[in-house]
Amino acid sequence: MHRRQLLIAGGSLLALSACASNGMSMNGADAPSAASLAEEARIARAVLPAQTPRAELLQPWTGPYDGVPPWDKVTAPKLREAMIEAMDLARADVAAVANNPEPPTFANTMVAIELWGAPLDRIVNIYSVMTGNIGGEAYDAVDTEMSPLLSAFFDEINFNEPLFQRVKTVADNADAMGLSAQQKRLAERSRDSFIRSGANLDAAGKAELGRINTALSTAFTRFGQRVVADENTWTVIPNEAGVAGLPASNKAAAAAAARSRNLQGWVIVNTRSDVDPFLTFADDRALREQVWRKFVNRGDNGGANDTNAIIAEIVALRDQRAKLLGYRNHAELRMQDTMAKTPAAAMSLMNRVWAPAKARVAEEVADMKALAGFDIEPWDYLYFAEKVRKAKYDLDQNELKPYFELNAVRAGSFAMAERLYGFEFRPLAKGTVPTFHPDVEVYELYDKPTGRLIGLYYVDDYARPGKRSGAWMTTYRSFSTLDGSKAILGSNNNNFTKAEPGQPVLISLDDAETLFHEFGHTLHYYSSNVTYPSYGNTPRDFVEYPSQVHEHWVLSRPILDGFLKHNETGQPMPQALVDKVQAASTFNQGYATVSYLSSALVDMDLHTQATPPTDIDAFEKASLERYGMPKEIVMRHRLPQFNHLFTSDAYSAGYYSYLWSETMDADTWAYFEESGDVFNPEIAGRFKSIMLAPGNTTDRAEAYRAFRGRDPDVAALLKVRGFPTN
């Protein structure tokens, strides 16, 4: 995440945990020369006050690689102290720009905004890691205190009338000032962001918006902490019969989870990485139901961790904010700066896919029922789908798992990056730089053709108490030519189950694709070559596109042959097994699509209501009934645990973005396949230079047309999922 997103757009600190930027390539034909950029920076820095932070964690980062985060010095009290001081320092920067007696220019206003708040930028990145990757009581307390303070701080900036007027003057007079297309776009986007954040409201309106934003930030924090608390629960299985059917690696992990909690037997932790394998392989139907119910009812148990009242509060506040700003609903407000632009456009794509997905579910259920001999319930779906897969395609997921040892998958992802983009990853010896947890591994990243260091890549693979669930990418320091070509610092974060010492960590094909997905975010932002830092961030419904397209390379033959070898025999996956996987690639796509898309549809439904619902469970049920949700499937993310929607505004009215991005991703993969070489160097070079490197320097829809020669074809998406394309 970059401070520009914080100090202009406002919003939650976790909003961009998949996003940031650097690399080398084109960043637009009208990019300023080095000399003119240096002069812009000189003028801007002359506006900003000289500052000497007092707090230890606010000091400029020192050490190798242009300085690295001081993870070894971080404590909750130090973090709190630094956050408070950083906001004060940033206030001084804001005041200097806003109250500058000189007439507003691009350099003394827009470039100064691009450069302000460096101490806050550093500490916010540390804050997001310590509260998201580490967590626990002490950091939760800091998060609870800081969230409303940060929200109020952002509102101070967005409501600063002299500052807004300076930005508006530059944007409104861009042509008269002779600004380049890049400069004009930056100024206009900043002006529009201020307006969407309440800059045009009167004093009473700003006060009301400030109240709403502060209340939302507090609610976001409470929601996230309650979901984490519910995910820190587990199901104890006392007898070995209860884990019958589980692969040996999953049984061993469940036994290790029990021992780590001083319990006898086996433990299934209430997270997806533990629950999905259990639902897929465990033979005990009653235990599958027990584990399933515990998982899907996270945040919905009526106890101390129940989130329904918080959700009702959040959607009501969002509705108030949208109407205060002149929009009919929250979705309309949130989609102003997206590729889709309107809820109707997003709904049109979702509806195009929803009907064939439901039809496919009916076929899948019929196949499973014929095998099971009874009606399929949600806790049966994955289990009997696996049985059908074995019967139809002679494909057993347990047959695949030995080929996906975690270190080998990681090495395969590195090989993909090298072959496509010339990136070379080199492991860094433990202790060379500080890390925020002993499990974290660090790599140097080089541009192989030139030998230029691009940055450091931190990997945090394993689940732990206090760590938020899921997988994500974070950037600690982004790239821009304005800021200087410093080493990029970022991380991929997963929640794989740790194996016993000395044992391999075997993950599923789905997990391997998730790893490549998050690594795709890394490749996007480490490829970036933008002039102004703000351009490192792209629209929400674009940002998942580079990550999703990289999933396709997992099963490419060069990656399989070179890296994904059987962990015992050392042999690459035989083509016959690959053929089975590819033949079955559209298998169970009804389930996969409906479980995801139902969450996206309910998200959009929730945030387009004229009157926000107060009974969240009842709304979820009614919404699913309106869409005709198959009874055998539950939403991938039910509302009571939907972190994407309720720990920030980031994906609210935006969960559709995965499908929007997948349309481009499927069309891009078809481009590679049609060339006859999925590592086609010419296409890879154009993809990097047109789609990855420029960030948001130009409109992303126009960029896609420049790359592909046309708009993306939704038929490619339907084909990938095995749905009819007519």
XYZ file of C-alpha atoms in Angstrom:
726
model
C 0.000 0.000 0.000
C 1.253 3.495 -0.667
C 0.733 6.550 1.465
C -0.913 8.333 -1.457
C -3.850 5.975 -1.157
C -4.024 6.789 2.531
C -3.565 10.529 2.430
C -5.770 11.344 -0.532
C -8.341 8.591 -0.859
C -8.572 7.774 2.822
C -9.957 4.375 3.718
C -8.818 1.385 5.683
C -5.224 0.413 6.226
C -5.851 -3.139 5.039
C -7.572 -2.011 1.867
C -4.623 -2.664 -0.389
C -2.902 -5.639 1.113
C -2.704 -7.191 -2.343
C -1.202 -4.126 -3.950
C 1.883 -1.864 -4.483
C 4.804 -1.382 -7.125
C 8.336 -1.505 -9.161
C 10.524 -2.663 -12.121
C 11.686 -1.360 -15.480
C 9.667 -0.703 -18.618
C 7.567 1.893 -20.402
C 5.597 4.251 -18.177
C 4.101 6.382 -20.878
C 5.462 8.314 -23.817
C 4.912 11.627 -22.013
C 6.949 10.707 -18.931
C 9.058 13.686 -17.869
C 12.780 13.706 -18.445
C 15.078 12.938 -15.543
C 16.083 16.592 -15.351
C 12.514 17.938 -15.283
C 11.474 15.284 -12.749
C 14.404 16.219 -10.529
C 13.352 19.868 -10.719
C 9.762 18.965 -9.814
C 11.043 17.017 -6.796
C 13.322 19.895 -5.750
C 10.434 22.365 -5.802
C 8.171 19.964 -3.924
C 10.695 19.172 -1.220
C 11.317 22.874 -0.675
C 7.649 23.182 0.313
C 7.774 20.365 2.877
C 9.191 21.101 6.333
C 12.404 19.469 7.520
C 11.493 16.868 10.141
C 13.400 14.791 12.678
C 11.138 12.039 14.063
C 11.625 11.109 17.718
C 10.058 7.628 17.825
C 12.424 4.748 17.174
C 10.149 3.104 14.609
C 9.840 6.339 12.591
C 13.516 6.616 11.792
C 14.526 6.160 8.144
C 15.145 2.491 7.493
C 18.816 1.564 7.634
C 20.924 -1.382 6.614
C 21.372 -2.982 3.195
C 18.980 -2.732 0.238
C 18.441 1.030 0.704
C 17.195 0.283 4.221
C 14.869 -2.451 5.479
C 12.009 -2.513 8.011
C 13.261 -2.864 11.623
C 11.047 -5.846 12.405
C 13.360 -6.889 15.250
C 12.649 -3.645 17.113
C 8.856 -3.624 16.859
C 6.705 -3.889 19.969
C 3.088 -2.880 20.453
C 3.949 0.142 22.690
C 6.590 1.368 20.228
C 4.140 0.932 17.359
C 1.493 2.985 19.142
C 3.966 5.752 19.942
C 5.200 5.899 16.360
C 1.719 5.941 14.833
C 0.677 8.940 16.922
C 3.822 10.920 16.138
C 3.656 10.000 12.435
C 0.203 11.524 12.122
C 1.467 14.751 13.693
C 4.411 14.879 11.287
C 2.089 14.269 8.345
C -0.184 17.088 9.566
C 2.783 19.433 9.320
C 3.412 18.294 5.739
C -0.241 18.799 4.820
C -0.305 22.276 6.366
C 2.832 23.292 4.475
C 1.299 22.310 1.130
C -2.170 23.680 1.882
C -0.962 27.024 3.246
C 1.805 27.675 0.731
C 1.546 31.383 -0.209
C 2.831 30.667 -3.727
C 0.205 30.098 -6.457
C -0.546 26.405 -6.953
C 1.505 24.580 -9.562
C 1.851 20.923 -10.407
C 5.229 20.753 -8.659
C 4.435 22.674 -5.461
C 1.074 20.965 -5.000
C 0.695 17.602 -6.744
C 4.333 16.519 -6.513
C 4.510 17.726 -2.909
C 1.496 15.527 -2.134
C 3.260 12.611 -3.829
C 6.276 13.086 -1.548
C 4.733 13.990 1.787
C 4.208 11.710 4.794
C 7.301 9.473 4.497
C 7.426 8.560 8.240
C 3.723 7.701 8.198
C 4.231 5.622 5.072
C 6.900 3.560 6.804
C 5.016 2.990 10.037
C 1.680 2.200 8.364
C 3.321 -0.674 6.514
C 4.732 -2.011 9.787
C 1.333 -1.513 11.442
C -0.504 -3.509 8.767
C 1.917 -6.436 9.103
C 1.925 -6.561 12.898
C -1.869 -6.397 13.132
C -2.483 -8.754 10.166
C 0.372 -11.283 10.254
C 1.074 -11.371 14.002
C -2.017 -10.090 15.825
C -2.729 -11.084 19.400
C -4.050 -9.101 22.341
C -1.389 -6.374 22.417
C -1.547 -5.568 18.697
C -5.337 -5.886 18.681
C -5.425 -3.188 21.369
C -3.242 -0.899 19.246
C -5.451 -1.551 16.217
C -8.602 -0.802 18.192
C -7.168 2.511 19.394
C -5.514 3.593 16.150
C -8.269 2.823 13.630
C -10.607 5.666 14.618
C -7.671 8.065 15.041
C -6.453 7.271 11.546
C -9.933 7.678 10.114
C -10.246 11.110 11.709
C -6.780 12.005 10.449
C -7.676 11.088 6.862
C -10.817 13.178 7.141
C -8.747 16.171 8.253
C -6.888 15.932 4.949
C -9.914 15.279 2.768
C -11.797 18.160 4.411
C -8.877 20.621 4.196
C -10.410 23.358 2.069
C -7.193 25.243 1.134
C -5.564 21.977 0.105
C -8.539 20.910 -1.987
C -8.670 24.301 -3.704
C -5.012 24.037 -4.667
C -5.515 20.570 -6.142
C -8.691 21.703 -7.911
C -6.926 24.731 -9.381
C -4.205 22.553 -10.882
C -6.711 20.007 -12.224
C -9.139 22.573 -13.616
C -6.333 24.493 -15.347
C -4.247 21.541 -16.489
C -4.326 22.507 -20.151
C -3.562 26.172 -19.489
C -0.646 25.104 -17.298
C 0.696 22.946 -20.115
C 0.558 19.725 -18.120
C 1.361 16.458 -19.834
C -1.263 13.720 -20.091
C 0.277 11.942 -17.090
C 0.314 15.093 -15.008
C -3.222 16.033 -15.975
C -4.524 12.549 -15.148
C -2.835 12.661 -11.742
C -4.303 16.055 -10.875
C -7.804 15.226 -12.098
C -7.893 11.877 -10.305
C -6.756 13.559 -7.100
C -9.424 16.270 -7.406
C -12.135 13.684 -8.040
C -10.951 11.576 -5.102
C -11.181 14.606 -2.812
C -14.738 15.209 -4.017
C -15.749 11.587 -3.424
C -14.243 11.927 0.052
C -16.419 14.933 0.942
C -14.337 17.965 -0.013
C -17.366 19.719 -1.531
C -19.576 19.294 1.548
C -20.384 22.211 3.822
C -19.121 22.297 7.405
C -22.089 20.354 8.769
C -21.783 17.751 6.036
C -18.078 17.302 6.701
C -18.723 16.880 10.407
C -21.344 14.235 9.698
C -19.095 12.429 7.216
C -16.282 12.472 9.759
C -18.580 10.868 12.334
C -19.559 8.163 9.849
C -15.982 7.401 8.809
C -14.765 7.141 12.391
C -17.638 4.842 13.323
C -16.904 2.680 10.282
C -13.209 2.331 11.107
C -14.076 1.174 14.613
C -16.634 -1.306 13.286
C -14.168 -2.700 10.730
C -11.655 -3.437 13.477
C -14.231 -5.117 15.714
C -15.473 -7.259 12.835
C -12.007 -8.495 11.883
C -11.025 -9.299 15.444
C -14.193 -11.328 16.025
C -13.701 -13.400 12.877
C -10.074 -14.113 13.818
C -11.279 -15.193 17.279
C -13.789 -17.625 15.734
C -11.086 -18.991 13.434
C -8.874 -19.647 16.447
C -11.270 -22.411 17.515
C -11.095 -26.063 16.481
C -12.780 -29.450 16.439
C -11.149 -32.257 18.423
C -11.340 -35.731 16.885
C -10.471 -38.213 19.639
C -10.453 -41.449 17.630
C -8.539 -42.425 14.512
C -11.773 -43.548 12.887
C -12.718 -39.855 12.733
C -9.817 -39.067 10.414
C -10.275 -42.135 8.213
C -9.926 -41.183 4.549
C -7.632 -38.223 5.164
C -4.305 -38.240 3.303
C -1.338 -39.068 5.515
C -0.014 -35.502 5.306
C -3.325 -34.048 6.536
C -3.574 -36.602 9.349
C -0.051 -35.750 10.452
C -0.833 -32.025 10.413
C -4.022 -32.595 12.448
C -2.071 -34.655 14.985
C 0.573 -31.923 15.207
C -2.158 -29.318 15.716
C -3.502 -31.376 18.636
C -0.077 -31.765 20.245
C 0.634 -28.037 19.927
C -2.542 -27.422 21.948
C -1.739 -30.138 24.501
C -4.691 -32.211 23.321
C -5.071 -35.899 22.573
C -6.121 -37.115 19.130
C -6.442 -34.868 16.084
C -7.479 -31.232 15.696
C -9.165 -29.568 12.706
C -8.615 -25.830 13.101
C -11.513 -23.633 12.006
C -9.751 -22.261 8.902
C -10.221 -23.105 5.238
C -6.773 -24.691 4.879
C -7.787 -27.312 7.490
C -11.506 -27.570 6.801
C -11.560 -28.042 3.008
C -9.272 -31.123 3.018
C -11.338 -32.619 5.842
C -14.588 -32.065 3.923
C -12.999 -33.542 0.795
C -11.561 -36.738 2.255
C -12.987 -37.579 5.702
C -15.269 -40.613 5.560
C -17.232 -39.837 8.736
C -20.294 -37.957 7.487
C -21.418 -36.804 10.938
C -17.984 -35.330 11.641
C -17.966 -33.626 8.235
C -21.245 -31.965 9.156
C -19.886 -30.904 12.545
C -16.727 -29.398 11.045
C -18.707 -27.753 8.224
C -21.231 -26.140 10.563
C -18.499 -24.758 12.782
C -16.753 -23.271 9.753
C -19.722 -21.716 7.926
C -21.097 -20.254 11.155
C -18.001 -18.228 12.006
C -19.275 -14.902 13.273
C -22.819 -16.241 13.380
C -23.110 -18.052 16.696
C -24.913 -15.455 18.786
C -22.028 -15.246 21.247
C -19.245 -12.801 21.956
C -17.837 -13.195 18.440
C -21.116 -12.730 16.568
C -20.763 -10.119 13.802
C -24.344 -9.636 12.579
C -25.000 -6.447 14.529
C -21.666 -5.012 13.360
C -22.564 -5.739 9.728
C -25.930 -4.012 10.126
C -24.107 -1.016 11.592
C -21.587 -0.970 8.722
C -24.145 -1.161 5.901
C -26.270 1.552 7.531
C -23.252 3.845 7.893
C -22.191 3.188 4.314
C -25.662 4.037 3.075
C -25.670 7.279 5.063
C -22.290 8.225 3.645
C -23.268 7.483 0.044
C -26.432 9.586 0.272
C -24.585 12.406 2.011
C -22.173 12.465 -0.942
C -24.993 12.471 -3.486
C -25.095 8.813 -4.530
C -28.081 6.497 -4.378
C -26.200 3.740 -2.591
C -22.786 2.549 -1.467
C -22.186 0.484 -4.615
C -22.696 3.502 -6.852
C -20.147 5.468 -4.811
C -17.572 2.679 -4.640
C -17.651 1.946 -8.357
C -16.821 5.451 -9.556
C -13.119 4.633 -9.942
C -13.383 1.130 -11.412
C -13.299 -0.407 -14.855
C -16.929 -1.530 -14.573
C -18.057 1.999 -13.566
C -21.598 0.979 -12.523
C -23.337 -1.756 -10.513
C -25.384 -2.560 -13.618
C -22.249 -3.359 -15.642
C -20.933 -5.643 -12.908
C -24.319 -7.349 -12.562
C -24.520 -7.890 -16.314
C -21.297 -9.915 -16.278
C -22.278 -11.849 -13.155
C -25.683 -12.739 -14.574
C -24.032 -13.894 -17.803
C -22.134 -16.517 -15.782
C -24.648 -17.289 -13.007
C -27.217 -19.178 -15.104
C -24.794 -21.669 -16.717
C -23.056 -22.120 -13.347
C -26.319 -23.132 -11.654
C -27.124 -25.468 -14.511
C -23.764 -27.133 -14.080
C -24.381 -27.551 -10.330
C -27.568 -29.489 -11.093
C -25.533 -31.866 -13.262
C -22.846 -32.247 -10.594
C -25.404 -32.972 -7.890
C -27.111 -35.604 -10.037
C -23.783 -37.399 -10.544
C -23.028 -37.328 -6.824
C -26.491 -38.438 -5.761
C -26.279 -41.435 -8.077
C -23.065 -42.442 -6.336
C -24.122 -41.595 -2.767
C -27.645 -42.985 -2.893
C -29.046 -40.083 -0.856
C -29.622 -36.329 -1.169
C -26.416 -34.289 -1.171
C -25.956 -31.816 1.674
C -23.360 -28.999 1.691
C -21.000 -31.056 3.900
C -21.190 -33.860 1.314
C -20.374 -31.823 -1.792
C -16.581 -31.865 -1.755
C -16.446 -35.457 -0.518
C -18.652 -36.927 -3.233
C -17.262 -34.599 -5.883
C -13.912 -36.231 -5.190
C -15.508 -39.673 -5.581
C -17.081 -38.644 -8.899
C -13.796 -37.168 -10.077
C -12.109 -40.497 -9.375
C -14.854 -42.427 -11.152
C -15.128 -40.147 -14.189
C -11.527 -39.238 -14.750
C -9.629 -41.841 -12.738
C -8.153 -38.829 -10.935
C -7.439 -38.965 -7.223
C -6.345 -35.712 -5.562
C -4.079 -37.777 -3.302
C -2.269 -38.878 -6.455
C -1.483 -35.220 -7.213
C -0.383 -33.999 -3.802
C 3.126 -35.545 -3.761
C 3.989 -33.359 -6.773
C 3.157 -30.151 -4.918
C 5.743 -29.894 -2.176
C 5.737 -26.287 -0.987
C 9.398 -25.498 -1.667
C 9.148 -27.051 -5.122
C 6.029 -25.001 -5.934
C 7.833 -21.867 -4.825
C 10.826 -22.765 -7.032
C 8.437 -23.330 -9.938
C 6.931 -19.899 -9.473
C 10.410 -18.375 -9.571
C 11.169 -20.247 -12.798
C 7.967 -18.890 -14.353
C 8.988 -15.343 -13.408
C 12.455 -15.799 -14.884
C 11.218 -17.254 -18.152
C 8.459 -14.677 -18.661
C 10.079 -11.507 -17.351
C 13.768 -12.161 -16.712
C 13.357 -12.045 -12.914
C 15.810 -14.027 -10.805
C 15.136 -14.837 -7.140
C 18.064 -15.702 -4.867
C 17.570 -16.940 -1.282
C 18.983 -14.718 1.438
C 20.726 -16.291 4.420
C 18.712 -16.238 7.649
C 19.577 -13.208 9.747
C 20.814 -11.071 6.859
C 17.811 -8.771 7.354
C 15.278 -8.682 10.200
C 11.970 -10.507 9.752
C 8.701 -10.188 11.671
C 8.536 -13.948 12.440
C 11.101 -16.782 12.423
C 9.140 -18.604 9.703
C 9.644 -15.771 7.200
C 12.053 -16.480 4.324
C 13.635 -13.651 2.314
C 14.878 -13.563 -1.283
C 16.752 -11.055 -3.395
C 15.118 -10.259 -6.730
C 17.262 -9.328 -9.739
C 16.624 -8.368 -13.326
C 18.686 -11.183 -14.819
C 19.547 -9.601 -18.196
C 21.088 -6.512 -16.576
C 22.027 -7.823 -13.129
C 20.125 -4.932 -11.549
C 18.736 -5.511 -8.053
C 14.977 -4.973 -8.043
C 14.228 -5.648 -4.391
C 13.650 -8.048 -1.524
C 10.823 -10.560 -1.410
C 9.592 -11.785 2.007
C 7.581 -15.032 2.240
C 5.323 -15.796 5.236
C 3.736 -19.144 4.408
C 2.308 -20.654 7.584
C -0.855 -20.239 9.621
C -0.537 -19.166 13.268
C -2.873 -17.924 16.009
C -3.555 -14.216 15.551
C -2.744 -14.161 11.835
C -5.671 -13.245 9.625
C -6.913 -15.977 7.319
C -6.498 -16.201 3.576
C -3.604 -15.274 1.326
C -2.407 -11.834 0.274
C 0.445 -9.711 -1.041
C 1.790 -6.654 0.789
C 4.326 -4.031 -0.211
C 6.525 -2.274 2.354
C 8.233 0.073 -0.111
C 7.011 0.775 -3.632
C 8.843 2.110 -6.658
C 8.611 5.392 -8.512
C 11.178 7.374 -10.426
C 10.089 10.432 -8.441
C 11.013 8.725 -5.166
C 14.252 7.370 -6.589
C 15.021 3.824 -7.640
C 15.160 2.194 -4.226
C 14.875 -1.555 -3.753
C 11.248 -2.676 -3.579
C 10.247 -4.505 -0.427
C 7.174 -6.723 -0.322
C 5.780 -10.050 0.782
C 3.489 -12.945 -0.035
C 1.464 -14.263 2.889
C -0.271 -17.648 3.057
C -1.872 -19.874 5.675
C -0.521 -23.323 4.895
C -0.468 -25.896 7.684
C 3.052 -26.462 8.974
C 4.354 -30.041 8.873
C 6.291 -31.873 11.536
C 10.026 -31.040 11.591
C 11.798 -32.793 8.755
C 8.562 -33.649 6.931
C 7.588 -32.121 3.555
C 4.702 -29.656 3.337
C 2.497 -31.155 0.633
C -0.176 -28.812 -0.674
C -3.062 -29.338 -3.075
C -3.248 -28.210 -6.693
C -5.690 -25.531 -5.527
C -3.147 -24.331 -2.949
C -0.427 -24.294 -5.606
C -2.626 -22.120 -7.806
C -3.231 -19.813 -4.832
C 0.528 -19.495 -4.348
C 0.997 -18.621 -8.039
C -1.946 -16.198 -7.749
C -0.422 -14.224 -4.891
C 2.952 -14.394 -6.608
C 1.220 -12.833 -9.627
C 0.482 -9.775 -7.476
C 4.178 -9.700 -6.639
C 5.192 -9.850 -10.297
C 2.727 -7.062 -11.110
C 4.019 -4.646 -8.541
C 7.694 -5.570 -8.831
C 7.393 -4.948 -12.595
C 6.034 -1.458 -12.121
C 7.877 1.480 -13.618
C 5.836 4.545 -12.761
C 6.892 8.166 -12.457
C 4.503 9.240 -9.700
C 3.834 6.941 -6.701
C 0.050 7.202 -6.984
C 0.170 5.432 -10.329
C 1.389 2.279 -8.612
C -2.195 1.510 -7.541
C -4.729 0.206 -10.043
C -8.549 -0.094 -9.976
C -9.965 -2.810 -7.744
C -11.428 -4.728 -10.676
C -8.068 -4.672 -12.479
C -5.775 -5.557 -9.605
C -6.767 -9.244 -9.537
C -6.154 -9.676 -13.265
C -2.344 -10.031 -13.201
C -2.573 -12.376 -10.229
C -5.228 -14.631 -11.740
C -3.567 -15.037 -15.114
C -0.399 -16.388 -13.496
C -2.305 -19.327 -12.008
C -2.397 -20.902 -15.472
C 1.333 -21.601 -15.564
C 1.237 -24.069 -12.642
C 0.569 -27.044 -14.917
C 2.650 -25.886 -17.869
C 5.028 -28.628 -18.945
C 8.305 -26.731 -18.283
C 7.273 -26.005 -14.688
C 6.137 -29.591 -14.121
C 9.269 -31.115 -15.637
C 11.707 -28.815 -13.919
C 10.224 -28.392 -10.472
C 6.985 -30.134 -9.559
C 8.437 -33.607 -9.143
C 7.158 -36.406 -6.932
C 8.525 -35.763 -3.434
C 9.553 -39.433 -3.029
C 10.483 -40.683 -6.502
C 11.822 -37.419 -7.902
C 10.004 -38.078 -11.179
C 8.055 -35.314 -12.956
C 4.314 -35.676 -13.261
C 3.630 -38.102 -16.140
C 1.754 -36.656 -19.093
C -1.019 -39.195 -18.581
C -1.720 -37.695 -15.166
C -1.518 -34.154 -16.565
C -4.001 -35.174 -19.242
C -6.350 -36.424 -16.521
C -6.046 -33.110 -14.686
C -6.707 -31.142 -17.852
C -9.601 -33.386 -18.829
C -11.042 -32.765 -15.388
C -10.167 -29.044 -15.386
C -13.781 -28.036 -15.871
C -14.977 -30.626 -13.378
C -16.812 -29.172 -10.370
C -16.786 -25.708 -11.932
C -20.452 -25.407 -11.068
C -19.540 -25.637 -7.389
C -16.504 -23.357 -7.690
C -18.395 -20.705 -9.641
C -21.590 -20.736 -7.598
C -19.818 -20.650 -4.230
C -17.771 -17.610 -5.333
C -20.390 -15.837 -7.424
C -23.132 -16.129 -4.807
C -20.883 -14.130 -2.472
C -20.338 -11.487 -5.153
C -24.049 -11.258 -5.967
C -25.085 -10.924 -2.318
C -22.378 -8.277 -1.833
C -23.808 -6.188 -4.689
C -27.380 -6.843 -3.566
C -26.564 -5.741 -0.019
C -24.940 -2.502 -1.149
C -27.632 -1.453 -3.635
C -30.599 -1.644 -1.265
C -32.679 1.521 -0.956
C -33.038 0.778 2.756
C -30.170 -1.081 4.442
C -31.267 -4.346 6.082
C -31.060 -4.753 9.845
C -31.476 -8.535 10.057
C -28.360 -9.715 8.218
C -29.069 -13.447 8.407
C -32.567 -12.910 7.030
C -31.244 -10.682 4.240
C -28.603 -13.216 3.232
C -31.204 -15.979 3.091
C -33.700 -13.879 1.113
C -31.038 -12.661 -1.311
C -29.873 -16.192 -2.050
C -33.475 -17.298 -2.569
C -33.996 -14.491 -5.107
C -30.964 -15.667 -7.052
C -32.025 -19.316 -6.814
C -28.987 -20.487 -4.850
C -28.657 -24.291 -5.031
C -29.375 -25.740 -1.587
C -26.390 -28.085 -1.791
C -23.884 -25.194 -1.726
C -23.099 -22.429 0.734
C -21.519 -19.082 -0.147
C -17.732 -19.168 -0.186
C -17.852 -16.247 2.238
C -21.069 -15.891 4.209
C -21.755 -12.338 5.358
C -20.937 -12.959 9.074
C -17.314 -13.843 8.167
C -16.876 -11.869 4.919
C -13.582 -10.113 5.688
C -13.341 -8.716 2.161
C -16.459 -6.638 2.796
C -16.366 -5.720 6.451
C -12.758 -5.200 7.572
C -12.467 -2.232 5.202
C -14.223 -0.670 2.234
C -11.720 -2.279 -0.149
C -13.830 -5.033 -1.720
C -17.257 -3.804 -0.620
C -19.528 -3.703 -3.678
C -16.390 -5.031 -5.360
C -16.171 -8.769 -4.819
C -17.371 -9.061 -8.429
C -13.887 -7.822 -9.381
C -12.449 -11.347 -9.376
C -14.850 -12.286 -12.170
C -14.224 -9.016 -14.025
C -10.483 -9.662 -13.806
C -10.918 -13.314 -14.762
C -12.550 -12.265 -18.021
C -9.313 -10.481 -18.962
C -7.208 -13.274 -17.475
C -8.922 -16.024 -19.506
C -8.685 -13.957 -22.671
C -4.983 -13.309 -22.010
C -4.243 -16.992 -21.423
C -6.030 -17.804 -24.691
C -3.675 -15.300 -26.380
C -0.630 -17.221 -25.088
C -2.126 -20.616 -25.960
C -3.126 -19.553 -29.473
C 0.482 -18.508 -30.131
C 1.618 -22.108 -29.643
C 3.960 -21.198 -26.781
C 2.574 -20.382 -23.329
C 5.924 -18.722 -22.576
C 5.837 -16.721 -25.829
C 8.518 -14.075 -25.197
C 6.960 -11.453 -27.467
C 3.561 -11.672 -25.758
C 5.181 -11.833 -22.301
C 7.215 -8.714 -23.088
C 4.144 -6.814 -24.255
C 2.145 -8.010 -21.253
C 4.838 -6.712 -18.910
C 5.349 -3.388 -20.673
C 1.686 -2.577 -21.393
C -0.285 -4.245 -18.588
C 2.103 -4.566 -15.630
C 4.723 -1.827 -15.718
C 2.622 1.332 -16.265
C 0.364 0.809 -13.234
C -2.517 3.266 -13.534
C -0.630 5.734 -15.737
C -3.274 5.254 -18.414
C -6.839 3.946 -18.449
C -6.610 0.171 -17.941
C -9.361 -0.647 -20.454
C -7.474 1.293 -23.112
C -4.278 -0.490 -22.093
C -5.955 -3.879 -22.536
C -7.091 -2.909 -26.020
C -3.513 -1.871 -26.828
C -2.244 -5.229 -25.569
C -4.867 -7.563 -27.070
C -6.059 -5.464 -29.993
C -9.655 -5.547 -28.722
C -11.789 -5.714 -25.592
C -11.667 -8.973 -23.602
C -13.984 -11.714 -24.834
C -16.198 -13.221 -22.125
C -16.382 -16.417 -24.184
C -12.829 -17.218 -23.085
C -13.967 -17.124 -19.447
C -16.943 -19.383 -20.142
C -14.700 -21.801 -22.039
C -12.181 -21.992 -19.174
C -15.011 -22.910 -16.819
C -16.491 -25.386 -19.270
C -19.765 -23.489 -19.735
C -21.620 -22.976 -23.034
C -20.265 -19.929 -24.891
C -23.251 -19.214 -27.122
